[in-house]
Coordinates of C-alpha atoms and ligand atoms in Angstrom, one line a residue:
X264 CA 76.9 -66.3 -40.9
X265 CA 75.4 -69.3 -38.7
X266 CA 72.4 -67.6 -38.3
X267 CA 72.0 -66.5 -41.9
X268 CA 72.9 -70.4 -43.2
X269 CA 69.5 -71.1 -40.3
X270 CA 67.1 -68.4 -41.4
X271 CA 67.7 -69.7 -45.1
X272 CA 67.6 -73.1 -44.3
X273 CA 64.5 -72.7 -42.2
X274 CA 62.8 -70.5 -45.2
X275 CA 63.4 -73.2 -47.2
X276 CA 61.7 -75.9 -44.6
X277 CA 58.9 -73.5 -43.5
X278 CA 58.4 -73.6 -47.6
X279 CA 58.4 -77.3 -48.1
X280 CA 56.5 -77.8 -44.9
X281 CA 54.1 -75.6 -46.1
X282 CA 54.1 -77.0 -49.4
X283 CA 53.3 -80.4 -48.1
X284 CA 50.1 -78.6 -46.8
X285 CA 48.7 -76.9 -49.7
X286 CA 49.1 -80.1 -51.4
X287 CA 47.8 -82.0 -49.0
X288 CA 44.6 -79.4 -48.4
X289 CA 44.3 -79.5 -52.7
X290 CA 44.2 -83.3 -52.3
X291 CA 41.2 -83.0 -50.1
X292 CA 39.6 -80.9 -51.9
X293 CA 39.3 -83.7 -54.5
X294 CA 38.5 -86.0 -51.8
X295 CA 35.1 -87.9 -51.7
X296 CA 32.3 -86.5 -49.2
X297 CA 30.1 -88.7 -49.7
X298 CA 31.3 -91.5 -48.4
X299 CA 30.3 -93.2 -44.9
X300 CA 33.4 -92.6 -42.2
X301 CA 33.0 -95.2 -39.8
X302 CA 34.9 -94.6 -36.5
X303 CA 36.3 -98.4 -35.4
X304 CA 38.8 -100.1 -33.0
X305 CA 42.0 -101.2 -34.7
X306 CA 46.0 -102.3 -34.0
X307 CA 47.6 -98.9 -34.3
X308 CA 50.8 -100.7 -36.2
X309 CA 48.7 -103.0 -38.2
X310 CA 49.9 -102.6 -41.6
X311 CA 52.5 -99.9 -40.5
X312 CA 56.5 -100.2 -40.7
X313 CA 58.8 -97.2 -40.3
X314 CA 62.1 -96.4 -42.2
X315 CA 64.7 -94.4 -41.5
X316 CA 67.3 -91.9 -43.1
X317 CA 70.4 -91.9 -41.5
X318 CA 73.6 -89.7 -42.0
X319 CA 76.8 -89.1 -40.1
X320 CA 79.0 -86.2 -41.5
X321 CA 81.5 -84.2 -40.4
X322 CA 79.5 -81.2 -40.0
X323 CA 75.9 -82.6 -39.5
X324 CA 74.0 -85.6 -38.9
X325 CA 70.7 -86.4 -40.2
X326 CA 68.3 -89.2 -38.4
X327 CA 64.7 -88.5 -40.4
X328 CA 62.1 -91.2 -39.5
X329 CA 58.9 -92.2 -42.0
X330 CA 55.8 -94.2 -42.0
X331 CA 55.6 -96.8 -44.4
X332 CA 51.4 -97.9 -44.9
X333 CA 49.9 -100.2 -47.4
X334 CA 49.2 -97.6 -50.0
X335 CA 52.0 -96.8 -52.3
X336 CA 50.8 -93.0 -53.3
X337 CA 50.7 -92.3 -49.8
X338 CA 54.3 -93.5 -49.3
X339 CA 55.3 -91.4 -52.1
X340 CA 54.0 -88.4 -50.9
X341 CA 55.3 -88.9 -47.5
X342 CA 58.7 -89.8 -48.4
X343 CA 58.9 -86.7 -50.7
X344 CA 58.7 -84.4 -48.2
X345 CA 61.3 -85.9 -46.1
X346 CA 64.0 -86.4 -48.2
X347 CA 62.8 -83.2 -49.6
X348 CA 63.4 -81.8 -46.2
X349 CA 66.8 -83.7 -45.7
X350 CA 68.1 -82.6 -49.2
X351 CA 67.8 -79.2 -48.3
X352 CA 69.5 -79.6 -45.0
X353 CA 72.7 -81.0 -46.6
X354 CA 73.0 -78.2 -48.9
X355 CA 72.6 -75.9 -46.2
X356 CA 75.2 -77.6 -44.5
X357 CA 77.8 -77.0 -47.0
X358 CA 77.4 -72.9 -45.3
X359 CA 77.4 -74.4 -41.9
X360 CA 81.2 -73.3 -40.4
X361 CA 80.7 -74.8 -36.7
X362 CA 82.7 -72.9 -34.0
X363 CA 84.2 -75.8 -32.6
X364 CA 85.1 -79.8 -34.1
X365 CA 82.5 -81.2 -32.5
X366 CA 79.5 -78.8 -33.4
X367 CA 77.5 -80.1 -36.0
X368 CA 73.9 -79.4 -37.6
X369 CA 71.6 -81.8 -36.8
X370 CA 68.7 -82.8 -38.9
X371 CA 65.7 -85.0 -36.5
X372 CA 62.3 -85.5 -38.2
X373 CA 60.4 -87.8 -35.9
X374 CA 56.3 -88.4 -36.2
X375 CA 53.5 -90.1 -34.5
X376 CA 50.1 -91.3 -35.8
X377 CA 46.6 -91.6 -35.0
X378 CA 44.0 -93.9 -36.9
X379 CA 40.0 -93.5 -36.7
X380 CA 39.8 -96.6 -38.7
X381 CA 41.8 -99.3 -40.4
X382 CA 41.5 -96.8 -43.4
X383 CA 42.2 -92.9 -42.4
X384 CA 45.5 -92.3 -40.9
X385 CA 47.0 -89.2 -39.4
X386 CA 50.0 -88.2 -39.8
X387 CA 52.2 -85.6 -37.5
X388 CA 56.1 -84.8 -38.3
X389 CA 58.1 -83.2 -36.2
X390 CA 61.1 -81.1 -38.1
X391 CA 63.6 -80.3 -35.2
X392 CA 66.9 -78.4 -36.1
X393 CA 69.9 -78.1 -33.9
X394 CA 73.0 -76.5 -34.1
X395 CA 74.8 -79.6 -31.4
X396 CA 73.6 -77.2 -27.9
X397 CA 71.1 -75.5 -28.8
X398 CA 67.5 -76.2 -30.2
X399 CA 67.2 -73.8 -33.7
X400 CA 64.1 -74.9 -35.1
X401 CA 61.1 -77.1 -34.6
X402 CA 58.7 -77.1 -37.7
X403 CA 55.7 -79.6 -37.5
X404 CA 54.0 -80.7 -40.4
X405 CA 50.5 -82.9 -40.3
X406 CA 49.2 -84.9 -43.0
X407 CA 45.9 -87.4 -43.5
X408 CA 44.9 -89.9 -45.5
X409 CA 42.7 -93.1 -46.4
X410 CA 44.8 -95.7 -46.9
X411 CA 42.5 -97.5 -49.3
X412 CA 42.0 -94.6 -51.8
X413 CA 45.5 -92.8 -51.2
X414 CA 43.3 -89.4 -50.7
X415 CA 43.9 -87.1 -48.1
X416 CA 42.0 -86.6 -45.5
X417 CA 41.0 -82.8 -44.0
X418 CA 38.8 -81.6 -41.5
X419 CA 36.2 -81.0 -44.3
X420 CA 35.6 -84.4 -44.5
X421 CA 33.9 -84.8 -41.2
X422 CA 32.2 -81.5 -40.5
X423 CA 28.7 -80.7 -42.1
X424 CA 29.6 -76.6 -43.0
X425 CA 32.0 -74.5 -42.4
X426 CA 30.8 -73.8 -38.8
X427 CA 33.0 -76.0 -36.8
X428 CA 36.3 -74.0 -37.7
X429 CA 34.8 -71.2 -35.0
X430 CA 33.9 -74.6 -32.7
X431 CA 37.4 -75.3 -32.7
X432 CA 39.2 -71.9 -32.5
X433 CA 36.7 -71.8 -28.8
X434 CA 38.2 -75.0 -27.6
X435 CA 41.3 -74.1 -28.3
X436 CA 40.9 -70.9 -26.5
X437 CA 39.2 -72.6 -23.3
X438 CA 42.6 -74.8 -23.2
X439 CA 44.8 -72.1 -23.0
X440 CA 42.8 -70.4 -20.5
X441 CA 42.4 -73.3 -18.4
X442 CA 45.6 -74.6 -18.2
X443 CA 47.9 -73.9 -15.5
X444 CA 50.8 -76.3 -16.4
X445 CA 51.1 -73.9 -19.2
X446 CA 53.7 -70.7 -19.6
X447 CA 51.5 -68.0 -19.2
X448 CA 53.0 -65.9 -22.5
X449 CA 52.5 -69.2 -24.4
X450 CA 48.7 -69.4 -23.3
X451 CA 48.4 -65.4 -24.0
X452 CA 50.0 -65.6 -27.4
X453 CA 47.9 -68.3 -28.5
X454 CA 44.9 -66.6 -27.1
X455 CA 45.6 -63.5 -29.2
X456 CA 46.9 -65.4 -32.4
X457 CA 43.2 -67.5 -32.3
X458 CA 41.4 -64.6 -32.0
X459 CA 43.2 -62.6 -34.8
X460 CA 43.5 -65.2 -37.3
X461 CA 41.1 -68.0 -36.5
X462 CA 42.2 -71.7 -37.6
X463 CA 44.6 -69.8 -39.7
X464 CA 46.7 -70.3 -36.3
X465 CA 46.7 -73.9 -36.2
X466 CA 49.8 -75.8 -36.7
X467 CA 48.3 -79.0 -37.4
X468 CA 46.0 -81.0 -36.3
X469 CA 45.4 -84.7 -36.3
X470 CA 42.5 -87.5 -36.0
X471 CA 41.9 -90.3 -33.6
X472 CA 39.1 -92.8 -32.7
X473 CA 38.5 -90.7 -30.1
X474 CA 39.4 -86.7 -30.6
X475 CA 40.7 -84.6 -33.2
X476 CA 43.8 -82.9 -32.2
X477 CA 44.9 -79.7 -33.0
X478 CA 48.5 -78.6 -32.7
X479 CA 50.3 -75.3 -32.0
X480 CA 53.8 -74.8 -32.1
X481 CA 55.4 -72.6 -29.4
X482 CA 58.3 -72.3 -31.6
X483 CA 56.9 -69.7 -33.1
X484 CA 56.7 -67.1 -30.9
X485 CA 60.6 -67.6 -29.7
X486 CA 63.4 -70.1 -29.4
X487 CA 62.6 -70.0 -26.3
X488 CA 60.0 -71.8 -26.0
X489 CA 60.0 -75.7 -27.6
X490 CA 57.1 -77.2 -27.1
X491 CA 54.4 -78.5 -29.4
X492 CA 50.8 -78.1 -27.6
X493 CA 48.4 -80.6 -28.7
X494 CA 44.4 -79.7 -27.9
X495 CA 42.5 -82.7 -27.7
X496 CA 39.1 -82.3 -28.9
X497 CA 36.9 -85.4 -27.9
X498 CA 34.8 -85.9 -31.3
X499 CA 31.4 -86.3 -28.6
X500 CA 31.6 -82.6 -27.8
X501 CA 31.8 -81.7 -31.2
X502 CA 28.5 -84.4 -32.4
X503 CA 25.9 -82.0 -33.6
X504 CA 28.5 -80.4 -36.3
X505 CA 29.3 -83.4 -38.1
X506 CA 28.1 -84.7 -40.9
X507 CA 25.3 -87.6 -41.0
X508 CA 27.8 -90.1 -42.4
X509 CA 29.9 -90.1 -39.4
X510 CA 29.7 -92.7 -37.4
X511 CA 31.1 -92.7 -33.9
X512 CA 32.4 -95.2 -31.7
X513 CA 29.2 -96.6 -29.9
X514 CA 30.1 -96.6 -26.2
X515 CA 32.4 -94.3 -25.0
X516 CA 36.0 -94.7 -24.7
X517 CA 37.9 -96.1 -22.3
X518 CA 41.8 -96.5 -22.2
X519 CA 42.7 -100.4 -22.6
X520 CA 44.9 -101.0 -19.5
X521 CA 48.6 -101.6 -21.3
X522 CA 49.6 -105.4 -21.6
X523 CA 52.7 -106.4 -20.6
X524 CA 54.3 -109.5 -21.5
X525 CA 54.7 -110.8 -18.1
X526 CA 58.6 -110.9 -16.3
X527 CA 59.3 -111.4 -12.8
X528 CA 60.7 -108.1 -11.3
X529 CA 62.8 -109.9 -8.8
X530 CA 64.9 -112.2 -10.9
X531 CA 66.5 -109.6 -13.1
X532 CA 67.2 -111.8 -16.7
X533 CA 69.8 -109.7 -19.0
X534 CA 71.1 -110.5 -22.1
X535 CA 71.8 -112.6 -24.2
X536 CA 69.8 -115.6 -23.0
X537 CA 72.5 -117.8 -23.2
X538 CA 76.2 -118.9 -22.8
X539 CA 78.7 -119.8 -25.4
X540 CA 81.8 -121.4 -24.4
X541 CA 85.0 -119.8 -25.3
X542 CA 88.5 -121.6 -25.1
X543 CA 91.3 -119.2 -24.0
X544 CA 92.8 -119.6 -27.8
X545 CA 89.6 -119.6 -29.9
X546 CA 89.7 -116.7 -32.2
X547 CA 86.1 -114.5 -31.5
X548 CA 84.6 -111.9 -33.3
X549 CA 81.3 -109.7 -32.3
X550 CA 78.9 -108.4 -35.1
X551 CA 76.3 -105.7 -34.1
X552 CA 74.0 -104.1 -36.1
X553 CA 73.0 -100.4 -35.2
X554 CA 70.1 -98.5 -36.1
X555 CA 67.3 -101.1 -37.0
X556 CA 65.4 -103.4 -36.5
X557 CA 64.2 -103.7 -39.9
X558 CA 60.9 -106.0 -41.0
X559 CA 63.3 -107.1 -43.9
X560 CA 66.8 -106.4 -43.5
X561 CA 67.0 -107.5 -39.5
X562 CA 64.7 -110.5 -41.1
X563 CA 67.2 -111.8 -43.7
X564 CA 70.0 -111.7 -41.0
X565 CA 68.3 -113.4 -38.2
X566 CA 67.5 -116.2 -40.8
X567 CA 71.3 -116.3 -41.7
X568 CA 72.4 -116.4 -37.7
X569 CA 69.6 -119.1 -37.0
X570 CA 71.2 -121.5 -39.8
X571 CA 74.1 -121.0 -39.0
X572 CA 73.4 -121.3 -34.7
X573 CA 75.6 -118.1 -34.2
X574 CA 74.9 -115.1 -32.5
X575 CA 75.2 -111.1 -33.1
X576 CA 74.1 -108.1 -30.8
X577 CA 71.3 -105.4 -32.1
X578 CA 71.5 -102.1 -31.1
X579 CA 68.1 -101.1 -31.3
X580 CA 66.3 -98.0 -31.4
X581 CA 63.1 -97.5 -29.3
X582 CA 60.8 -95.7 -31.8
X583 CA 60.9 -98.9 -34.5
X584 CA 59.9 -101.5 -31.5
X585 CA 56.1 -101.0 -31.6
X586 CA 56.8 -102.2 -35.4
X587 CA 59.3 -105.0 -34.8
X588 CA 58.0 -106.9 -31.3
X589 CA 58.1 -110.2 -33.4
X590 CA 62.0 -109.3 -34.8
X591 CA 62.8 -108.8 -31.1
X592 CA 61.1 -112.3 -29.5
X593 CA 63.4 -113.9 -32.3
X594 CA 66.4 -112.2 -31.5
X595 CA 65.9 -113.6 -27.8
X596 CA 65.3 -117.2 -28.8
X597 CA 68.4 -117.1 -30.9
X598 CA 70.6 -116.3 -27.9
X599 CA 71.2 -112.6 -29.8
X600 CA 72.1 -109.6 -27.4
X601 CA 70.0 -106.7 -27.9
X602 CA 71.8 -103.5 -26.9
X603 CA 70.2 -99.6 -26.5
X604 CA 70.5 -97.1 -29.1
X605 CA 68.8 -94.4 -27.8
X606 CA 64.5 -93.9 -28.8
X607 CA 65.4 -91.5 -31.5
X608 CA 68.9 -91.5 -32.4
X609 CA 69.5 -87.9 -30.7
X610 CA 73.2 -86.4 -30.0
X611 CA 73.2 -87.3 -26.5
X612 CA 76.2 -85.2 -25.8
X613 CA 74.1 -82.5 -27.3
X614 CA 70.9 -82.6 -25.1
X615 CA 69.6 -82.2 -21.5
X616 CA 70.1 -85.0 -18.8
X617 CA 66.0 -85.1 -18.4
X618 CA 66.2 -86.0 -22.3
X619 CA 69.3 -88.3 -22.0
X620 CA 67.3 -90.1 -19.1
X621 CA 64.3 -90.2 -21.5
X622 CA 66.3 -91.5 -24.3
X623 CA 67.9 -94.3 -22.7
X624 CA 65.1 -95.6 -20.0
X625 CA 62.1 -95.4 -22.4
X626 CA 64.4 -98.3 -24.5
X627 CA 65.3 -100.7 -21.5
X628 CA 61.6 -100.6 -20.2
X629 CA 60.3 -101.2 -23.8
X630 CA 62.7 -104.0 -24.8
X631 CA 62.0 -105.5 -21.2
X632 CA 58.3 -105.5 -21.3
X633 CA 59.0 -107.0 -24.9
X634 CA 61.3 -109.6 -24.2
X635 CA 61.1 -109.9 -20.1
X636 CA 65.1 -109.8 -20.5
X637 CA 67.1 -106.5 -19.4
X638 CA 69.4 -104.5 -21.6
X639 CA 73.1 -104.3 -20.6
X640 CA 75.2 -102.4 -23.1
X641 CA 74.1 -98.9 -24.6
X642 CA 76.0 -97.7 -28.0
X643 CA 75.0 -93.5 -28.1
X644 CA 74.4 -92.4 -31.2
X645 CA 77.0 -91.6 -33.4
X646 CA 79.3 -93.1 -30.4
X647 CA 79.0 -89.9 -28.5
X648 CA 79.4 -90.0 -25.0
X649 CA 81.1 -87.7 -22.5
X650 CA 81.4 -88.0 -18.4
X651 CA 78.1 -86.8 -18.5
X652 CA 76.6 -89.0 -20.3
X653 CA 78.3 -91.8 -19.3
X654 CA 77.6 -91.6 -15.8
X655 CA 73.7 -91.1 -16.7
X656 CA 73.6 -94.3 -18.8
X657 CA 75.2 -96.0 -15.8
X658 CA 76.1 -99.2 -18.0
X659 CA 78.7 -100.1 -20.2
X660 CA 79.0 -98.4 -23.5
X661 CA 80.1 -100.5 -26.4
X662 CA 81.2 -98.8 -29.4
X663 CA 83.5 -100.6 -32.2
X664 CA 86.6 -101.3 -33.6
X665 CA 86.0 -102.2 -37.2
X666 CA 83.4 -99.6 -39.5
X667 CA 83.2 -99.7 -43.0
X668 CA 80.8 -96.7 -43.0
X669 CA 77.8 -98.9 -44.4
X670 CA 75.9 -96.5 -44.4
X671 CA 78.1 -94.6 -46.9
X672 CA 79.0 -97.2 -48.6
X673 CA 76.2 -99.1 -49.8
X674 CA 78.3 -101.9 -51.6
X675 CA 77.9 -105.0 -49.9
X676 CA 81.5 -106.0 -51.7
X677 CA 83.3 -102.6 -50.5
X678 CA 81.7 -103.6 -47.1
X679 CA 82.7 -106.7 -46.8
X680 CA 86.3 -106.1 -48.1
X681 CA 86.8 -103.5 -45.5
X682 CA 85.8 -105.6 -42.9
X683 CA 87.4 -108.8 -43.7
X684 CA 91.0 -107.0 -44.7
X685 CA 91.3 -105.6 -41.1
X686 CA 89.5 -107.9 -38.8
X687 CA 91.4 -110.0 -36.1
X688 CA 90.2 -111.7 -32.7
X689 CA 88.4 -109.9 -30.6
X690 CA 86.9 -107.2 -33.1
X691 CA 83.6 -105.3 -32.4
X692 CA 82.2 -105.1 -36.3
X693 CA 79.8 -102.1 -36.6
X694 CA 76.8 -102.4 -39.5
X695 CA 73.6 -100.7 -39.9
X696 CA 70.6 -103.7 -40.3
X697 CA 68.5 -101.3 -42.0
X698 CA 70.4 -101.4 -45.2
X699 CA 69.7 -104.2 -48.2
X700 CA 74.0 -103.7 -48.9
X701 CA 74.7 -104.2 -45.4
X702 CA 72.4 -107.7 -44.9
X703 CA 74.3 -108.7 -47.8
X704 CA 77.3 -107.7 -46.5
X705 CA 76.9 -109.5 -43.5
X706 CA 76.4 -112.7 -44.8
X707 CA 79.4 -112.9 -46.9
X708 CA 81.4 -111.8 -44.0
X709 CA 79.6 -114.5 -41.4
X710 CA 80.4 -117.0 -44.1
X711 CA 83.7 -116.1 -44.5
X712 CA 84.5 -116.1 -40.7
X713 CA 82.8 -118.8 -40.1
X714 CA 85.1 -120.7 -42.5
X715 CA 87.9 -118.8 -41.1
X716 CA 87.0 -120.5 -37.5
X717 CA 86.0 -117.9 -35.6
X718 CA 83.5 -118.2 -33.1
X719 CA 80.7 -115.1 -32.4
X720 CA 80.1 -113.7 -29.3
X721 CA 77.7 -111.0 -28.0
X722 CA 79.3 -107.4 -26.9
X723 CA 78.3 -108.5 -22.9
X724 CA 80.0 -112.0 -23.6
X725 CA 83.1 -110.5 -24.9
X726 CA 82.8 -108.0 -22.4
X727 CA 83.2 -110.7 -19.5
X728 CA 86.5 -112.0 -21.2
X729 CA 87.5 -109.2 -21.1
X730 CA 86.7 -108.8 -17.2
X731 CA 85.4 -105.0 -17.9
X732 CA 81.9 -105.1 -17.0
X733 CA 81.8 -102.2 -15.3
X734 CA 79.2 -99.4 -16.0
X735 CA 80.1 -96.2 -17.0
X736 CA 83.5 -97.7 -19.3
X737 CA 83.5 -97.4 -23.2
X738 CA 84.5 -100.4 -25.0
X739 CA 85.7 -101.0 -28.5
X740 CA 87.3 -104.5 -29.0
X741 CA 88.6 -107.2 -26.4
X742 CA 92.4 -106.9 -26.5
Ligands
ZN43 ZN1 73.1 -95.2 -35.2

C-alpha cells in the first residue's frame, strides 16, 4: 500500500518534472539566437532571494525551497512547479498509512544555481522523497533563463548545429570511464544508457561562467544508489562548436580564494554579543523565530526590536545565508542570538550521522565566518532529536513552550491571541520569520509584553538562569 501511494506519487512528480521540461525546451524554442551571449564575472546572489514552503503534519512534512530573481515570469514559472510538486505530495499523503507514530513522508526540494552573466541563470532542483528512514525518491529537475527577457535558456542557444549533442555524450562517457571515486555499476550504466540513447540520457544540465554541467541521476537505476553526478564541461574544450556570438571569459579561470570576514580563532565569541541584566523577580520572556531569515519579514522585525532596544533569538537555516549576510550583521549588532536550524530543514532523526554532522557544522562555520561570533543553541527541525542526535550536535537544544502553529495559522490576530492567553515568565515563544502574519504577529505581542513589563532574553541568556548550559540537554522554557 506504501509502495503503491510512492509509485503514484512519483508518476505524478516524474510527470510534472517532466512537464517543467517540455515547457521549458518549448520556451527555448521561441527563444532569440541571435543575440550576443556574453560570458561575464558577477555576484552569484546579486538580485537573488530564496523563499521557502514549509509544512509540519502529522503524516508528512514538506520543506520546498525557490529562487526568487528580478523577473516576475520567471518566478511564476518556477514557483508553479514547486507548489505544483508540493500539491501533489499532500494529496498523496492522505494514502500514506506510516507503520509507526513517528514515520512520516517527507517532501525536500532544494536547488543550486549557476549564472554565465548578470542575465542567464541556471536553475537545478532537487526533488527528494522520503518515507522518515529511508531515501524513496530523488527527481532532479533543471531550468534556464535570461532574466532580462524571462525566456529560457537551452543548450541550443550556445551551440552553432546540432553537432555538440554527440560532443557531450563523449565527455560524458570519458567521465565515467575515468573516474575511480565512482561505483563501478553507476559508471557502466551510464556508459550504456549514453550510448543507447544519446543526450536523451541526461538528467539535466546547467550553465556557468566557466562549464556547462550536465547531470545524471543514479536514482534511476536503483534506490540504491542516491547520488546526482554532475559532469563538468569547461566551455574552452568545447570552443570551436559554439556559435560566433559567444563570447567567453578572456583569461582563463581561476577560483577567487573565499573571503572570510576575519575572527580570531583563539578567543572563541558566542552569542549573543551582549548581556542583559535580569533581577531575580523580573518577569522574562524569549521570542525566537525559526526558519528564516527573510529579506522582508526578518527586516520588519529587526526594525521593531531595534526601536524598541530588545532582543529575540533566530534560528536560522544555512541555505538562506548566502542571501541574508546583511540581516545577520544586524542581528549581531542588536545583541540578537542566532541559533542553528539545520542547512536544509532535514528530519534529523531521519538521516545518517555523516548528514547530521553536515547539517549542523556547515551552519556554525557559515554564521561564524559571517558574524565572527559562534553559535550556541541548535533547535532540529520540527524539534526532532533523539540520543543520537543529541549527542552529535553536542550543544544545547532549545525547543519551546508556547506555538501557535504560525505557520498554519496565518492570522496575525489568532497568533497573537494564542500566544498572549498562555504566556507566563520564562516562556520560549516559537514563530516562523518567514511569514507576513507572523511579523505582524510579533509586533503586537512585543508591544503588548513590553507594556506588560516583561523583559526579553535570548534562549542562551535564559539558559544561564536557568544554570542548564549543558550540551546535549533539550530545553523548552525556564521554570
Ligand atoms: Zn523549522
Amino acid at each position: 500500500m506504501i509502495n503503491k501511494a510512492f509509485n503514484i506519487l512519483n508518476q505524478k512528480i516524474l510527470i510534472i518534472i517532466f512537464s517543467f521540461c517540455i515547457f521549458t525546451v518549448c520556451f527555448s524554442i521561441a527563444a532569440v539566437y541571435s543575440n550576443r551571449i556574453i560570458f561575464a564575472e558577477t555576484d552569484k546572489f546579486e538580485d537573488m532571494e530564496i523563499e521557502s514552503v514549509m509544512r509540519n503534519y502529522d503524516n508528512y512534512n514538506v520543506a520546498a525551497y525557490y529562487p526568487i530573481t528580478k523577473n516576475r515570469q520567471v518566478n511564476r514559472q518556477i514557483k508553479d512547479f514547486i507548489m505544483s510538486c508540493v500539491s501533489q505530495a499532500e494529496n498523496d499523503a492522505r494514502y500514506y498509512m506510516p507503520k509507526s507514530k513517528d514515520e512520516k513522508l517527507n517532501l525536500l526540494i532544494e536547488y543550486n544555481f549557476e549564472r554565465i552573466n548578470k542575465d542567464i541563470v541556471s536553475f537545478v532542483f532537487v526533488v527528494c522523497y522520503t518515507d522518515n528512514k529511508s531515501i524513496n525518491r530523488y527527481d532532479i529537475a533543471s531550468a534556464s533563463y535570461n532574466l532580462k527577457s524571462g525566456k529560457a535558456v537551452s543548450m541550443k542557444s550556445f551551440f552553432e548545429n546540432s553537432d555538440y549533442t554527440a560532443a557531450l555524450c563523449e565527455k560524458s562517457k570519458e567521465y565515467f570511464l575515468n573516474n575511480s571515486s565512482l561505483d563501478s555499476k553507476v559508471s557502466g550504466y551510464f556508459i550504456d544508457d549514453i550510448s543507447n540513447s544519446g543526450a536523451g540520457s541526461f538528467d539535466g544540465y546547467s550553465f556557468s561562467r566557466d562549464y556547462l554541467s550536465i547531470y545524471f541521476n543514479s536514482n534511476k537505476i536503483s534506490s540504491k544508489y542516491q547520488q546526482i553526478i554532475e559532469v563538468q564541461i569547461p566551455w574552452s574544450s568545447l570552443k570551436h562548436l559554439l556559435k560566433k556570438n559567444i563570447y567567453l571569459p578572456e583569461s582563463s579561470y581561476e577560483a577567487a580564494a573565499e573571503v572570510f570576514t576575519s575572527y580570531d580563532e583563539e578567543s572563541n565569541l558566542y552569542f549573543p554579543a551582549f548581556n542583559i541584566n535580569v533581577e531575580s523577580d523580573d518577569k522574562v520572556i524569549a521570542l525566537t523565530f525559526d526558519d528564516g531569515p527573510h529579506s522582508v519579514y526578518t527586516d520588519r522585525i529587526l526594525k521593531h526590536l531595534g526601536k524598541n532596544n530588545i532582543v529575540a533569538t533566530f534560528f536560522v537555516l544555512g541555505n538562506r545565508l548566502n542571501y541574508s549576510k546583511d540581516l545577520l550583521t544586524r542581528m549581531v549588532d542588536l545583541g540578537c542570538e542566532i541559533g542553528n536550524h539545520s542547512l536544509s530543514h532535514k528530519q534529523l532523526t531521519a538521516v545518517s550521522d555523516k548528514e547530521i554532522v553536515n547539517q549542523i557544522e556547515s551552519v556554525n562555520n557559515e554564521v561564524k565566518n559571517i558574524t565572527g561570533y559562534s553559535i550556541r543553541a541548535v533547535r532540529p527541525p520540527y524539534g526532532a532529536s533523539d540520543k543520537r542526535v543529541k549527542k552529535i550536535i553536542n550543544k544545547p537544544i532549545v525547543l519551546w513552550s508556547i506555538d501557535p502553529e504560525d505557520w498554519k495559522y496565518r492570522d496575525p490576530e489568532i497568533i497573537k491571541n494564542h500566544v498572549l492567553s498562555r504566556v507566563g515568565s520564562g516562556d520560549i515563544i516559537l514563530l516562523h520569520d518567514i511569514y507576513k502574519s507572523s511579523a505582524d504577529a510579533a509586533i503586537m505581542i512585543i508591544d503588548e509584553l513590553l507594556s506588560q513589563g516583561y523583559k526579553f532574553l535570548t534562549v542562551s541568556q535564559m539558559l544561564e538562569l536557568e544554570d542548564e548550559s549543558t550540551n546535549g540537554i533539550v530545553f523548552t522554557h525556564k521554570k
